Amino acid sequence: MDSREAWQLDGEDLKGEVLDLVRVRHELQSRMVLLIVEMFAREVLGGKGFRSIAQWLHGSTNLEIGECSLLVGLARLLMLEPMVGDAFHRADVDKARGILLDLASKNIADCDAVRAAIRRIEKQYGKREDGVPVGEDSERNEFYASKGLYGRVTVKGDLDAVNGARLITLLSSLSAPTPEKDGVKDTRTPALRRADGFCELLRRYERAGLGPIEGGVKPHITVTASAKDMTDLQALKDLLPSTEELGFAWTDWVGPISIDTARMLACDCTVTRILLDENGVPLDCGKEARTATVPQRRALAVRDGGCAFPGCGTPSGWCDAHHIVHWNDGGPTDLDNLILLCGHHHRTMHHTEWRVEIGPDRKSVFYPPMSVDPYQQPIGGNSPPTAA
């Protein structure tokens, strides 16, 4: 740096020193961001009483809290996006640093904006032979689905930008808040809404039959349960003296599930009867019986208008056809024994003491458990005004 006073410098010297100082400032900020990244890695402020590194930096210097937050935000992004760090610190990146530091001076420095800045840098310094950008390289994709102790499946993945955008687009409408019919706000958390949307996406794909053939059949969930477990009628149980009552059903991929859930799945699926001998060897395999036909589902959509549970606004296309008297208990597959329920309320009917009937006017009537209403007063189910 020039040791002369500012007033002693001519115009060219003034411009030259300003540019030199900008370069030094870039180097110092680069160093500071590296140190903040290391502070994150070591959790050096643990137990010191500061809510964040930005708060500590503001309290320890004369920097504004906004500038501190932006520097810390940039450090976080350098940790999350290796390409950002490479572009920020490698040689001959004056313009690259300028782009990134200019971004850090904005009101908001989010991940998308920093990635856009990196694309600008890559276009300026990169070469076509460098290959597919990291964010768009599908060869780096990973997806894990692991089964836990209770049969729950933990999903974790890392997708390229294109397939990630495809997933988010498909989930967008399925995970939007859905207010109840009476205007009550959707109380589900964003994470639960996304999970519900993802499950609905799987259900629609399965129902559409778009999956490839595997083992001679289209993708489906196979649930195996004994006839004794699947009925509540003692008379039917007495007809099966040699059949063991296990208290659970079984699926190929996640193992045992509760009988209530098995009955829920049996409400709207294809059921195959298989007779076994005393050693568990199949003797006879009956024909498949589909519980609700397409015309029946259309009629249910007209009668119920969607999920029939009081106050629910789930459309009919997202609902299952629930047997009021279970199919395995001799309940017929006709309109007076079927009702549309969304996944949440279908589980409610099978796992709690809620009951439902079809009244004389052929509309649904629900009875809450005593824990909800000690008097168990009947509640009329949903019904569109056009339903007869």
mmCIF file of C-alpha atoms in Angstrom:
data_model
loop_
_atom_site.group_PDB
_atom_site.id
_atom_site.type_symbol
_atom_site.label_atom_id
_atom_site.label_comp_id
_atom_site.label_asym_id
_atom_site.label_seq_id
_atom_site.Cartn_x
_atom_site.Cartn_y
_atom_site.Cartn_z
ATOM 1 C CA MET A 1 0.000 0.000 0.000
ATOM 2 C CA ASP A 2 1.095 3.562 -0.677
ATOM 3 C CA SER A 3 2.316 5.235 2.528
ATOM 4 C CA ARG A 4 1.456 8.726 1.328
ATOM 5 C CA GLU A 5 -1.561 10.627 2.544
ATOM 6 C CA ALA A 6 -4.601 10.544 0.300
ATOM 7 C CA TRP A 7 -4.257 14.213 -0.665
ATOM 8 C CA GLN A 8 -0.740 13.519 -1.923
ATOM 9 C CA LEU A 9 -1.899 10.949 -4.506
ATOM 10 C CA ASP A 10 -2.782 11.799 -8.082
ATOM 11 C CA GLY A 11 -5.851 10.441 -9.844
ATOM 12 C CA GLU A 12 -4.240 7.236 -11.144
ATOM 13 C CA ASP A 13 -2.697 6.484 -7.752
ATOM 14 C CA LEU A 14 -6.074 6.974 -6.040
ATOM 15 C CA LYS A 15 -7.817 4.556 -8.408
ATOM 16 C CA GLY A 16 -5.004 2.023 -8.133
ATOM 17 C CA GLU A 17 -5.025 1.993 -4.342
ATOM 18 C CA VAL A 18 -8.813 1.722 -4.175
ATOM 19 C CA LEU A 19 -8.628 -1.379 -6.404
ATOM 20 C CA ASP A 20 -5.826 -2.786 -4.246
ATOM 21 C CA LEU A 21 -7.940 -2.273 -1.124
ATOM 22 C CA VAL A 22 -10.925 -3.975 -2.778
ATOM 23 C CA ARG A 23 -8.696 -6.961 -3.558
ATOM 24 C CA VAL A 24 -7.455 -7.084 0.047
ATOM 25 C CA ARG A 25 -11.036 -6.735 1.278
ATOM 26 C CA HIS A 26 -12.029 -9.741 -0.847
ATOM 27 C CA GLU A 27 -9.167 -11.778 0.592
ATOM 28 C CA LEU A 28 -10.068 -10.826 4.153
ATOM 29 C CA GLN A 29 -13.739 -11.633 3.611
ATOM 30 C CA SER A 30 -12.802 -14.949 2.049
ATOM 31 C CA ARG A 31 -10.691 -15.715 5.108
ATOM 32 C CA MET A 32 -13.488 -14.636 7.456
ATOM 33 C CA VAL A 33 -16.034 -16.864 5.723
ATOM 34 C CA LEU A 34 -13.626 -19.822 6.007
ATOM 35 C CA LEU A 35 -13.263 -19.166 9.727
ATOM 36 C CA ILE A 36 -17.043 -18.973 10.195
ATOM 37 C CA VAL A 37 -17.418 -22.294 8.370
ATOM 38 C CA GLU A 38 -14.906 -23.790 10.809
ATOM 39 C CA MET A 39 -16.839 -22.266 13.728
ATOM 40 C CA PHE A 40 -19.942 -24.086 12.500
ATOM 41 C CA ALA A 41 -18.017 -27.350 12.215
ATOM 42 C CA ARG A 42 -16.628 -27.108 15.753
ATOM 43 C CA GLU A 43 -19.703 -25.548 17.403
ATOM 44 C CA VAL A 44 -17.363 -23.191 19.225
ATOM 45 C CA LEU A 45 -20.200 -21.097 20.681
ATOM 46 C CA GLY A 46 -21.978 -24.004 22.359
ATOM 47 C CA GLY A 47 -23.081 -22.986 25.859
ATOM 48 C CA LYS A 48 -21.813 -19.404 25.491
ATOM 49 C CA GLY A 49 -25.281 -17.857 25.618
ATOM 50 C CA PHE A 50 -25.412 -16.695 21.992
ATOM 51 C CA ARG A 51 -28.310 -17.818 19.816
ATOM 52 C CA SER A 52 -26.182 -17.732 16.673
ATOM 53 C CA ILE A 53 -22.767 -16.891 15.245
ATOM 54 C CA ALA A 54 -24.309 -13.803 13.637
ATOM 55 C CA GLN A 55 -25.446 -12.558 17.063
ATOM 56 C CA TRP A 56 -21.987 -13.164 18.516
ATOM 57 C CA LEU A 57 -20.305 -11.352 15.611
ATOM 58 C CA HIS A 58 -22.655 -8.377 15.955
ATOM 59 C CA GLY A 59 -22.109 -8.192 19.711
ATOM 60 C CA SER A 60 -18.337 -8.442 19.393
ATOM 61 C CA THR A 61 -17.823 -5.901 16.576
ATOM 62 C CA ASN A 62 -19.344 -2.728 15.179
ATOM 63 C CA LEU A 63 -20.832 -4.624 12.222
ATOM 64 C CA GLU A 64 -24.574 -4.320 11.678
ATOM 65 C CA ILE A 65 -26.599 -7.455 12.472
ATOM 66 C CA GLY A 66 -27.801 -7.598 8.867
ATOM 67 C CA GLU A 67 -24.255 -7.738 7.495
ATOM 68 C CA CYS A 68 -23.322 -10.367 10.085
ATOM 69 C CA SER A 69 -26.321 -12.497 9.143
ATOM 70 C CA LEU A 70 -25.471 -12.286 5.452
ATOM 71 C CA LEU A 71 -21.854 -13.335 6.013
ATOM 72 C CA VAL A 72 -22.975 -16.252 8.179
ATOM 73 C CA GLY A 73 -25.583 -17.160 5.566
ATOM 74 C CA LEU A 74 -22.906 -17.204 2.866
ATOM 75 C CA ALA A 75 -20.756 -19.436 5.082
ATOM 76 C CA ARG A 76 -23.689 -21.868 5.452
ATOM 77 C CA LEU A 77 -24.129 -21.976 1.703
ATOM 78 C CA LEU A 78 -20.431 -22.666 1.167
ATOM 79 C CA MET A 79 -20.858 -25.658 3.479
ATOM 80 C CA LEU A 80 -23.915 -26.942 1.612
ATOM 81 C CA GLU A 81 -22.678 -26.353 -1.933
ATOM 82 C CA PRO A 82 -19.053 -27.456 -2.531
ATOM 83 C CA MET A 83 -19.031 -25.780 -5.942
ATOM 84 C CA VAL A 84 -19.690 -22.438 -4.257
ATOM 85 C CA GLY A 85 -16.658 -22.888 -2.026
ATOM 86 C CA ASP A 86 -14.451 -23.873 -4.949
ATOM 87 C CA ALA A 87 -15.480 -20.855 -6.975
ATOM 88 C CA PHE A 88 -15.151 -18.538 -3.997
ATOM 89 C CA HIS A 89 -11.610 -19.495 -3.009
ATOM 90 C CA ARG A 90 -9.754 -20.687 -6.133
ATOM 91 C CA ALA A 91 -7.183 -18.559 -7.969
ATOM 92 C CA ASP A 92 -7.990 -15.928 -10.625
ATOM 93 C CA VAL A 93 -11.525 -15.403 -9.380
ATOM 94 C CA ASP A 94 -11.676 -11.666 -8.831
ATOM 95 C CA LYS A 95 -14.859 -11.482 -10.856
ATOM 96 C CA ALA A 96 -16.197 -14.637 -9.200
ATOM 97 C CA ARG A 97 -15.595 -13.191 -5.768
ATOM 98 C CA GLY A 98 -17.176 -9.984 -6.909
ATOM 99 C CA ILE A 99 -20.337 -11.836 -7.944
ATOM 100 C CA LEU A 100 -20.568 -13.738 -4.676
ATOM 101 C CA LEU A 101 -19.704 -10.847 -2.392
ATOM 102 C CA ASP A 102 -22.113 -8.635 -4.268
ATOM 103 C CA LEU A 103 -24.719 -11.297 -3.582
ATOM 104 C CA ALA A 104 -23.785 -11.305 0.122
ATOM 105 C CA SER A 105 -24.448 -7.570 0.264
ATOM 106 C CA LYS A 106 -28.068 -8.009 -0.840
ATOM 107 C CA ASN A 107 -30.965 -8.176 1.586
ATOM 108 C CA ILE A 108 -31.423 -11.908 0.992
ATOM 109 C CA ALA A 109 -28.709 -14.382 -0.006
ATOM 110 C CA ASP A 110 -30.597 -17.645 -0.465
ATOM 111 C CA CYS A 111 -29.356 -20.930 -1.872
ATOM 112 C CA ASP A 112 -30.998 -20.491 -5.280
ATOM 113 C CA ALA A 113 -29.420 -17.062 -5.752
ATOM 114 C CA VAL A 114 -25.952 -18.313 -4.854
ATOM 115 C CA ARG A 115 -26.333 -21.281 -7.210
ATOM 116 C CA ALA A 116 -27.378 -18.913 -9.983
ATOM 117 C CA ALA A 117 -24.216 -16.906 -9.280
ATOM 118 C CA ILE A 118 -22.143 -20.080 -9.523
ATOM 119 C CA ARG A 119 -23.691 -20.837 -12.921
ATOM 120 C CA ARG A 120 -22.572 -17.388 -14.073
ATOM 121 C CA ILE A 121 -19.071 -18.132 -12.801
ATOM 122 C CA GLU A 122 -19.004 -21.543 -14.467
ATOM 123 C CA LYS A 123 -20.037 -20.006 -17.779
ATOM 124 C CA GLN A 124 -17.197 -17.494 -17.516
ATOM 125 C CA TYR A 125 -14.442 -19.876 -16.410
ATOM 126 C CA GLY A 126 -15.683 -23.364 -17.172
ATOM 127 C CA LYS A 127 -15.317 -25.551 -20.230
ATOM 128 C CA ARG A 128 -17.790 -27.895 -21.905
ATOM 129 C CA GLU A 129 -15.413 -30.807 -21.330
ATOM 130 C CA ASP A 130 -15.722 -30.292 -17.584
ATOM 131 C CA GLY A 131 -18.839 -32.495 -17.812
ATOM 132 C CA VAL A 132 -22.318 -32.294 -16.304
ATOM 133 C CA PRO A 133 -22.696 -29.730 -13.490
ATOM 134 C CA VAL A 134 -22.803 -31.339 -10.064
ATOM 135 C CA GLY A 135 -26.369 -30.228 -9.399
ATOM 136 C CA GLU A 136 -27.608 -31.821 -12.634
ATOM 137 C CA ASP A 137 -25.565 -35.033 -12.583
ATOM 138 C CA SER A 138 -28.042 -37.920 -12.215
ATOM 139 C CA GLU A 139 -25.121 -40.341 -11.672
ATOM 140 C CA ARG A 140 -24.788 -38.851 -8.170
ATOM 141 C CA ASN A 141 -28.430 -39.621 -7.271
ATOM 142 C CA GLU A 142 -29.120 -41.705 -4.172
ATOM 143 C CA PHE A 143 -32.350 -42.963 -2.624
ATOM 144 C CA TYR A 144 -32.724 -45.001 0.551
ATOM 145 C CA ALA A 145 -35.837 -46.663 1.997
ATOM 146 C CA SER A 146 -35.013 -48.557 5.199
ATOM 147 C CA LYS A 147 -37.381 -50.453 7.487
ATOM 148 C CA GLY A 148 -37.394 -49.671 11.204
ATOM 149 C CA LEU A 149 -38.365 -51.658 14.292
ATOM 150 C CA TYR A 150 -42.068 -50.758 14.149
ATOM 151 C CA GLY A 151 -42.373 -51.351 10.414
ATOM 152 C CA ARG A 152 -42.090 -47.646 9.607
ATOM 153 C CA VAL A 153 -39.971 -46.888 6.552
ATOM 154 C CA THR A 154 -37.435 -44.074 6.639
ATOM 155 C CA VAL A 155 -36.884 -42.389 3.276
ATOM 156 C CA LYS A 156 -33.780 -40.380 2.451
ATOM 157 C CA GLY A 157 -32.494 -39.254 -0.915
ATOM 158 C CA ASP A 158 -30.397 -36.881 -2.976
ATOM 159 C CA LEU A 159 -31.696 -36.092 -6.485
ATOM 160 C CA ASP A 160 -30.395 -34.041 -9.377
ATOM 161 C CA ALA A 161 -32.040 -30.688 -10.097
ATOM 162 C CA VAL A 162 -34.308 -31.940 -12.899
ATOM 163 C CA ASN A 163 -35.753 -34.938 -11.042
ATOM 164 C CA GLY A 164 -35.904 -32.923 -7.853
ATOM 165 C CA ALA A 165 -37.966 -30.289 -9.659
ATOM 166 C CA ARG A 166 -40.186 -33.053 -11.059
ATOM 167 C CA LEU A 167 -40.818 -34.439 -7.552
ATOM 168 C CA ILE A 168 -41.522 -31.021 -6.018
ATOM 169 C CA THR A 169 -43.879 -30.140 -8.878
ATOM 170 C CA LEU A 170 -45.892 -33.344 -8.429
ATOM 171 C CA LEU A 171 -46.034 -32.870 -4.648
ATOM 172 C CA SER A 172 -46.982 -29.205 -4.820
ATOM 173 C CA SER A 173 -50.742 -29.547 -5.323
ATOM 174 C CA LEU A 174 -50.963 -32.759 -3.281
ATOM 175 C CA SER A 175 -49.325 -31.171 -0.229
ATOM 176 C CA ALA A 176 -51.131 -27.820 -0.270
ATOM 177 C CA PRO A 177 -53.121 -26.881 2.870
ATOM 178 C CA THR A 178 -56.673 -28.204 2.628
ATOM 179 C CA PRO A 179 -59.142 -26.275 4.799
ATOM 180 C CA GLU A 180 -62.125 -28.124 6.202
ATOM 181 C CA LYS A 181 -65.560 -27.488 4.723
ATOM 182 C CA ASP A 182 -66.489 -25.191 7.595
ATOM 183 C CA GLY A 183 -63.407 -23.057 6.930
ATOM 184 C CA VAL A 184 -61.267 -24.434 9.766
ATOM 185 C CA LYS A 185 -57.560 -24.037 9.002
ATOM 186 C CA ASP A 186 -55.577 -27.123 8.001
ATOM 187 C CA THR A 187 -53.644 -27.937 11.183
ATOM 188 C CA ARG A 188 -51.166 -30.350 9.558
ATOM 189 C CA THR A 189 -47.521 -29.310 9.643
ATOM 190 C CA PRO A 190 -45.780 -28.699 6.284
ATOM 191 C CA ALA A 191 -43.793 -31.912 6.808
ATOM 192 C CA LEU A 192 -46.987 -33.923 7.386
ATOM 193 C CA ARG A 193 -48.654 -32.339 4.349
ATOM 194 C CA ARG A 194 -45.675 -33.320 2.170
ATOM 195 C CA ALA A 195 -45.746 -36.853 3.589
ATOM 196 C CA ASP A 196 -49.485 -37.109 2.882
ATOM 197 C CA GLY A 197 -48.879 -35.780 -0.628
ATOM 198 C CA PHE A 198 -46.123 -38.315 -1.250
ATOM 199 C CA CYS A 199 -48.339 -41.173 -0.027
ATOM 200 C CA GLU A 200 -51.151 -39.954 -2.291
ATOM 201 C CA LEU A 201 -48.696 -39.870 -5.207
ATOM 202 C CA LEU A 202 -47.794 -43.519 -4.515
ATOM 203 C CA ARG A 203 -51.441 -44.505 -4.207
ATOM 204 C CA ARG A 204 -52.343 -42.901 -7.540
ATOM 205 C CA TYR A 205 -49.407 -44.522 -9.303
ATOM 206 C CA GLU A 206 -50.387 -47.909 -7.895
ATOM 207 C CA ARG A 207 -54.050 -47.524 -8.860
ATOM 208 C CA ALA A 208 -53.169 -46.399 -12.366
ATOM 209 C CA GLY A 209 -51.298 -49.676 -12.906
ATOM 210 C CA LEU A 210 -48.406 -47.864 -14.603
ATOM 211 C CA GLY A 211 -45.645 -49.882 -12.943
ATOM 212 C CA PRO A 212 -43.756 -52.645 -14.757
ATOM 213 C CA ILE A 213 -44.663 -56.296 -14.334
ATOM 214 C CA GLU A 214 -42.690 -58.014 -11.568
ATOM 215 C CA GLY A 215 -43.020 -61.693 -10.825
ATOM 216 C CA GLY A 216 -45.855 -61.948 -13.330
ATOM 217 C CA VAL A 217 -48.058 -59.308 -11.674
ATOM 218 C CA LYS A 218 -48.266 -55.534 -11.550
ATOM 219 C CA PRO A 219 -46.807 -53.778 -8.478
ATOM 220 C CA HIS A 220 -49.122 -54.109 -5.509
ATOM 221 C CA ILE A 221 -49.121 -54.528 -1.733
ATOM 222 C CA THR A 222 -49.710 -58.113 -0.663
ATOM 223 C CA VAL A 223 -51.217 -58.567 2.800
ATOM 224 C CA THR A 224 -51.619 -62.077 4.225
ATOM 225 C CA ALA A 225 -53.905 -62.744 7.194
ATOM 226 C CA SER A 226 -55.883 -65.646 8.578
ATOM 227 C CA ALA A 227 -59.668 -65.722 8.128
ATOM 228 C CA LYS A 228 -60.127 -65.826 11.906
ATOM 229 C CA ASP A 229 -58.147 -62.620 12.355
ATOM 230 C CA MET A 230 -60.029 -60.838 9.597
ATOM 231 C CA THR A 231 -63.537 -61.378 11.015
ATOM 232 C CA ASP A 232 -65.241 -60.140 14.171
ATOM 233 C CA LEU A 233 -68.080 -62.632 13.914
ATOM 234 C CA GLN A 234 -67.726 -65.452 16.427
ATOM 235 C CA ALA A 235 -69.960 -67.686 14.311
ATOM 236 C CA LEU A 236 -67.443 -67.493 11.458
ATOM 237 C CA LYS A 237 -64.550 -68.101 13.838
ATOM 238 C CA ASP A 238 -66.299 -71.251 15.094
ATOM 239 C CA LEU A 239 -66.435 -72.565 11.524
ATOM 240 C CA LEU A 240 -62.624 -72.483 11.394
ATOM 241 C CA PRO A 241 -61.532 -74.557 14.413
ATOM 242 C CA SER A 242 -58.135 -75.511 12.935
ATOM 243 C CA THR A 243 -57.238 -71.976 11.849
ATOM 244 C CA GLU A 244 -54.760 -70.159 14.073
ATOM 245 C CA GLU A 245 -55.627 -66.631 15.229
ATOM 246 C CA LEU A 246 -52.311 -64.757 15.182
ATOM 247 C CA GLY A 247 -53.418 -61.223 16.008
ATOM 248 C CA PHE A 248 -51.514 -59.659 13.111
ATOM 249 C CA ALA A 249 -51.288 -59.677 9.313
ATOM 250 C CA TRP A 250 -48.145 -59.870 7.177
ATOM 251 C CA THR A 251 -46.765 -57.859 4.240
ATOM 252 C CA ASP A 252 -43.883 -58.819 1.976
ATOM 253 C CA TRP A 253 -41.713 -55.754 2.554
ATOM 254 C CA VAL A 254 -42.387 -54.434 6.054
ATOM 255 C CA GLY A 255 -43.467 -57.573 7.913
ATOM 256 C CA PRO A 256 -46.276 -57.618 10.509
ATOM 257 C CA ILE A 257 -49.044 -55.005 10.569
ATOM 258 C CA SER A 258 -52.099 -54.698 12.794
ATOM 259 C CA ILE A 259 -55.345 -56.455 11.947
ATOM 260 C CA ASP A 260 -57.151 -53.089 11.923
ATOM 261 C CA THR A 261 -54.839 -51.858 9.163
ATOM 262 C CA ALA A 262 -55.245 -55.114 7.237
ATOM 263 C CA ARG A 263 -59.023 -54.727 7.384
ATOM 264 C CA MET A 264 -58.707 -51.129 6.225
ATOM 265 C CA LEU A 265 -56.656 -52.229 3.193
ATOM 266 C CA ALA A 266 -59.170 -55.000 2.464
ATOM 267 C CA CYS A 267 -61.967 -52.420 2.168
ATOM 268 C CA ASP A 268 -60.892 -51.288 -1.290
ATOM 269 C CA CYS A 269 -58.654 -53.894 -2.847
ATOM 270 C CA THR A 270 -58.550 -57.239 -4.605
ATOM 271 C CA VAL A 271 -59.024 -60.176 -2.203
ATOM 272 C CA THR A 272 -57.919 -63.726 -2.973
ATOM 273 C CA ARG A 273 -59.139 -66.613 -0.781
ATOM 274 C CA ILE A 274 -56.525 -69.359 -0.176
ATOM 275 C CA LEU A 275 -57.378 -72.475 1.845
ATOM 276 C CA LEU A 276 -54.539 -74.109 3.801
ATOM 277 C CA ASP A 277 -54.228 -77.530 5.409
ATOM 278 C CA GLU A 278 -53.149 -78.052 9.026
ATOM 279 C CA ASN A 279 -49.516 -77.715 7.963
ATOM 280 C CA GLY A 280 -50.038 -74.383 6.234
ATOM 281 C CA VAL A 281 -49.889 -75.856 2.724
ATOM 282 C CA PRO A 282 -52.332 -74.293 0.201
ATOM 283 C CA LEU A 283 -55.222 -76.595 -0.775
ATOM 284 C CA ASP A 284 -57.278 -74.262 -2.927
ATOM 285 C CA CYS A 285 -57.021 -70.758 -4.333
ATOM 286 C CA GLY A 286 -60.304 -68.999 -4.994
ATOM 287 C CA LYS A 287 -61.000 -66.300 -7.538
ATOM 288 C CA GLU A 288 -60.151 -62.696 -6.879
ATOM 289 C CA ALA A 289 -63.030 -60.577 -5.536
ATOM 290 C CA ARG A 290 -62.855 -56.845 -6.144
ATOM 291 C CA THR A 291 -64.701 -54.950 -3.491
ATOM 292 C CA ALA A 292 -65.962 -51.829 -5.261
ATOM 293 C CA THR A 293 -66.557 -51.641 -8.997
ATOM 294 C CA VAL A 294 -65.955 -48.547 -11.115
ATOM 295 C CA PRO A 295 -69.707 -47.815 -11.470
ATOM 296 C CA GLN A 296 -70.103 -48.191 -7.701
ATOM 297 C CA ARG A 297 -67.291 -45.706 -7.048
ATOM 298 C CA ARG A 298 -68.946 -43.244 -9.433
ATOM 299 C CA ALA A 299 -72.213 -43.617 -7.572
ATOM 300 C CA LEU A 300 -70.427 -43.137 -4.230
ATOM 301 C CA ALA A 301 -68.794 -39.973 -5.561
ATOM 302 C CA VAL A 302 -72.237 -38.598 -6.409
ATOM 303 C CA ARG A 303 -73.777 -39.642 -3.078
ATOM 304 C CA ASP A 304 -70.921 -38.688 -0.724
ATOM 305 C CA GLY A 305 -69.214 -35.971 -2.789
ATOM 306 C CA GLY A 306 -65.828 -37.004 -1.355
ATOM 307 C CA CYS A 307 -64.832 -38.113 2.134
ATOM 308 C CA ALA A 308 -68.111 -38.544 4.028
ATOM 309 C CA PHE A 309 -66.582 -37.890 7.466
ATOM 310 C CA PRO A 310 -68.147 -34.749 8.992
ATOM 311 C CA GLY A 311 -66.274 -31.606 8.036
ATOM 312 C CA CYS A 312 -63.714 -33.258 5.737
ATOM 313 C CA GLY A 313 -63.182 -31.706 2.323
ATOM 314 C CA THR A 314 -61.094 -34.423 0.635
ATOM 315 C CA PRO A 315 -62.285 -35.024 -2.960
ATOM 316 C CA SER A 316 -63.633 -38.414 -4.010
ATOM 317 C CA GLY A 317 -60.609 -39.251 -6.176
ATOM 318 C CA TRP A 318 -58.442 -39.293 -3.062
ATOM 319 C CA CYS A 319 -60.764 -41.600 -1.083
ATOM 320 C CA ASP A 320 -61.124 -45.327 -0.407
ATOM 321 C CA ALA A 321 -64.395 -47.251 -0.482
ATOM 322 C CA HIS A 322 -64.902 -48.376 3.117
ATOM 323 C CA HIS A 323 -67.120 -51.357 3.995
ATOM 324 C CA ILE A 324 -69.419 -50.422 6.895
ATOM 325 C CA VAL A 325 -69.895 -54.120 7.682
ATOM 326 C CA HIS A 326 -66.564 -55.667 6.833
ATOM 327 C CA TRP A 327 -66.391 -57.809 3.705
ATOM 328 C CA ASN A 328 -64.891 -60.707 5.659
ATOM 329 C CA ASP A 329 -67.814 -60.496 8.092
ATOM 330 C CA GLY A 330 -70.282 -61.049 5.277
ATOM 331 C CA GLY A 331 -70.834 -57.389 4.477
ATOM 332 C CA PRO A 332 -72.158 -56.991 0.920
ATOM 333 C CA THR A 333 -70.415 -54.888 -1.690
ATOM 334 C CA ASP A 334 -73.323 -52.596 -2.430
ATOM 335 C CA LEU A 335 -73.946 -48.882 -2.035
ATOM 336 C CA ASP A 336 -75.744 -49.206 1.291
ATOM 337 C CA ASN A 337 -72.683 -50.874 2.798
ATOM 338 C CA LEU A 338 -70.014 -48.651 1.205
ATOM 339 C CA ILE A 339 -68.868 -45.159 2.057
ATOM 340 C CA LEU A 340 -66.059 -42.938 0.784
ATOM 341 C CA LEU A 341 -63.360 -42.019 3.312
ATOM 342 C CA CYS A 342 -60.009 -40.287 2.918
ATOM 343 C CA GLY A 343 -56.913 -42.091 4.192
ATOM 344 C CA HIS A 344 -56.891 -40.260 7.529
ATOM 345 C CA HIS A 345 -60.560 -40.897 8.322
ATOM 346 C CA HIS A 346 -60.396 -44.443 6.960
ATOM 347 C CA ARG A 347 -57.697 -45.141 9.545
ATOM 348 C CA THR A 348 -59.837 -43.371 12.163
ATOM 349 C CA MET A 349 -62.788 -45.681 11.507
ATOM 350 C CA HIS A 350 -60.640 -48.818 11.732
ATOM 351 C CA HIS A 351 -58.424 -47.877 14.685
ATOM 352 C CA THR A 352 -60.890 -46.048 16.958
ATOM 353 C CA GLU A 353 -64.463 -46.486 18.256
ATOM 354 C CA TRP A 354 -66.072 -44.217 15.659
ATOM 355 C CA ARG A 355 -69.059 -45.892 13.923
ATOM 356 C CA VAL A 356 -70.996 -45.081 10.774
ATOM 357 C CA GLU A 357 -74.366 -46.151 9.389
ATOM 358 C CA ILE A 358 -76.397 -45.417 6.287
ATOM 359 C CA GLY A 359 -79.670 -43.853 7.439
ATOM 360 C CA PRO A 360 -83.207 -44.305 6.060
ATOM 361 C CA ASP A 361 -82.530 -41.411 3.666
ATOM 362 C CA ARG A 362 -79.502 -43.400 2.396
ATOM 363 C CA LYS A 363 -77.083 -40.789 3.711
ATOM 364 C CA SER A 364 -74.279 -41.418 6.196
ATOM 365 C CA VAL A 365 -74.615 -40.896 9.941
ATOM 366 C CA PHE A 366 -71.529 -41.008 12.197
ATOM 367 C CA TYR A 367 -71.436 -41.850 15.914
ATOM 368 C CA PRO A 368 -68.424 -40.557 17.897
ATOM 369 C CA PRO A 369 -66.803 -42.624 20.667
ATOM 370 C CA MET A 370 -67.645 -41.764 24.255
ATOM 371 C CA SER A 371 -64.220 -40.158 24.645
ATOM 372 C CA VAL A 372 -65.360 -37.530 22.117
ATOM 373 C CA ASP A 373 -69.031 -37.292 23.083
ATOM 374 C CA PRO A 374 -70.288 -39.154 26.205
ATOM 375 C CA TYR A 375 -73.809 -39.106 24.729
ATOM 376 C CA GLN A 376 -72.625 -40.302 21.310
ATOM 377 C CA GLN A 377 -75.017 -38.020 19.480
ATOM 378 C CA PRO A 378 -75.279 -38.860 15.753
ATOM 379 C CA ILE A 379 -73.547 -36.521 13.309
ATOM 380 C CA GLY A 380 -74.642 -36.304 9.701
ATOM 381 C CA GLY A 381 -71.896 -37.112 7.214
ATOM 382 C CA ASN A 382 -70.920 -34.971 4.257
ATOM 383 C CA SER A 383 -73.306 -35.012 1.346
ATOM 384 C CA PRO A 384 -73.338 -32.706 -1.687
ATOM 385 C CA PRO A 385 -76.522 -30.674 -2.143
ATOM 386 C CA THR A 386 -77.181 -32.460 -5.450
ATOM 387 C CA ALA A 387 -77.265 -35.923 -3.811
ATOM 388 C CA ALA A 388 -80.743 -37.414 -3.666
#
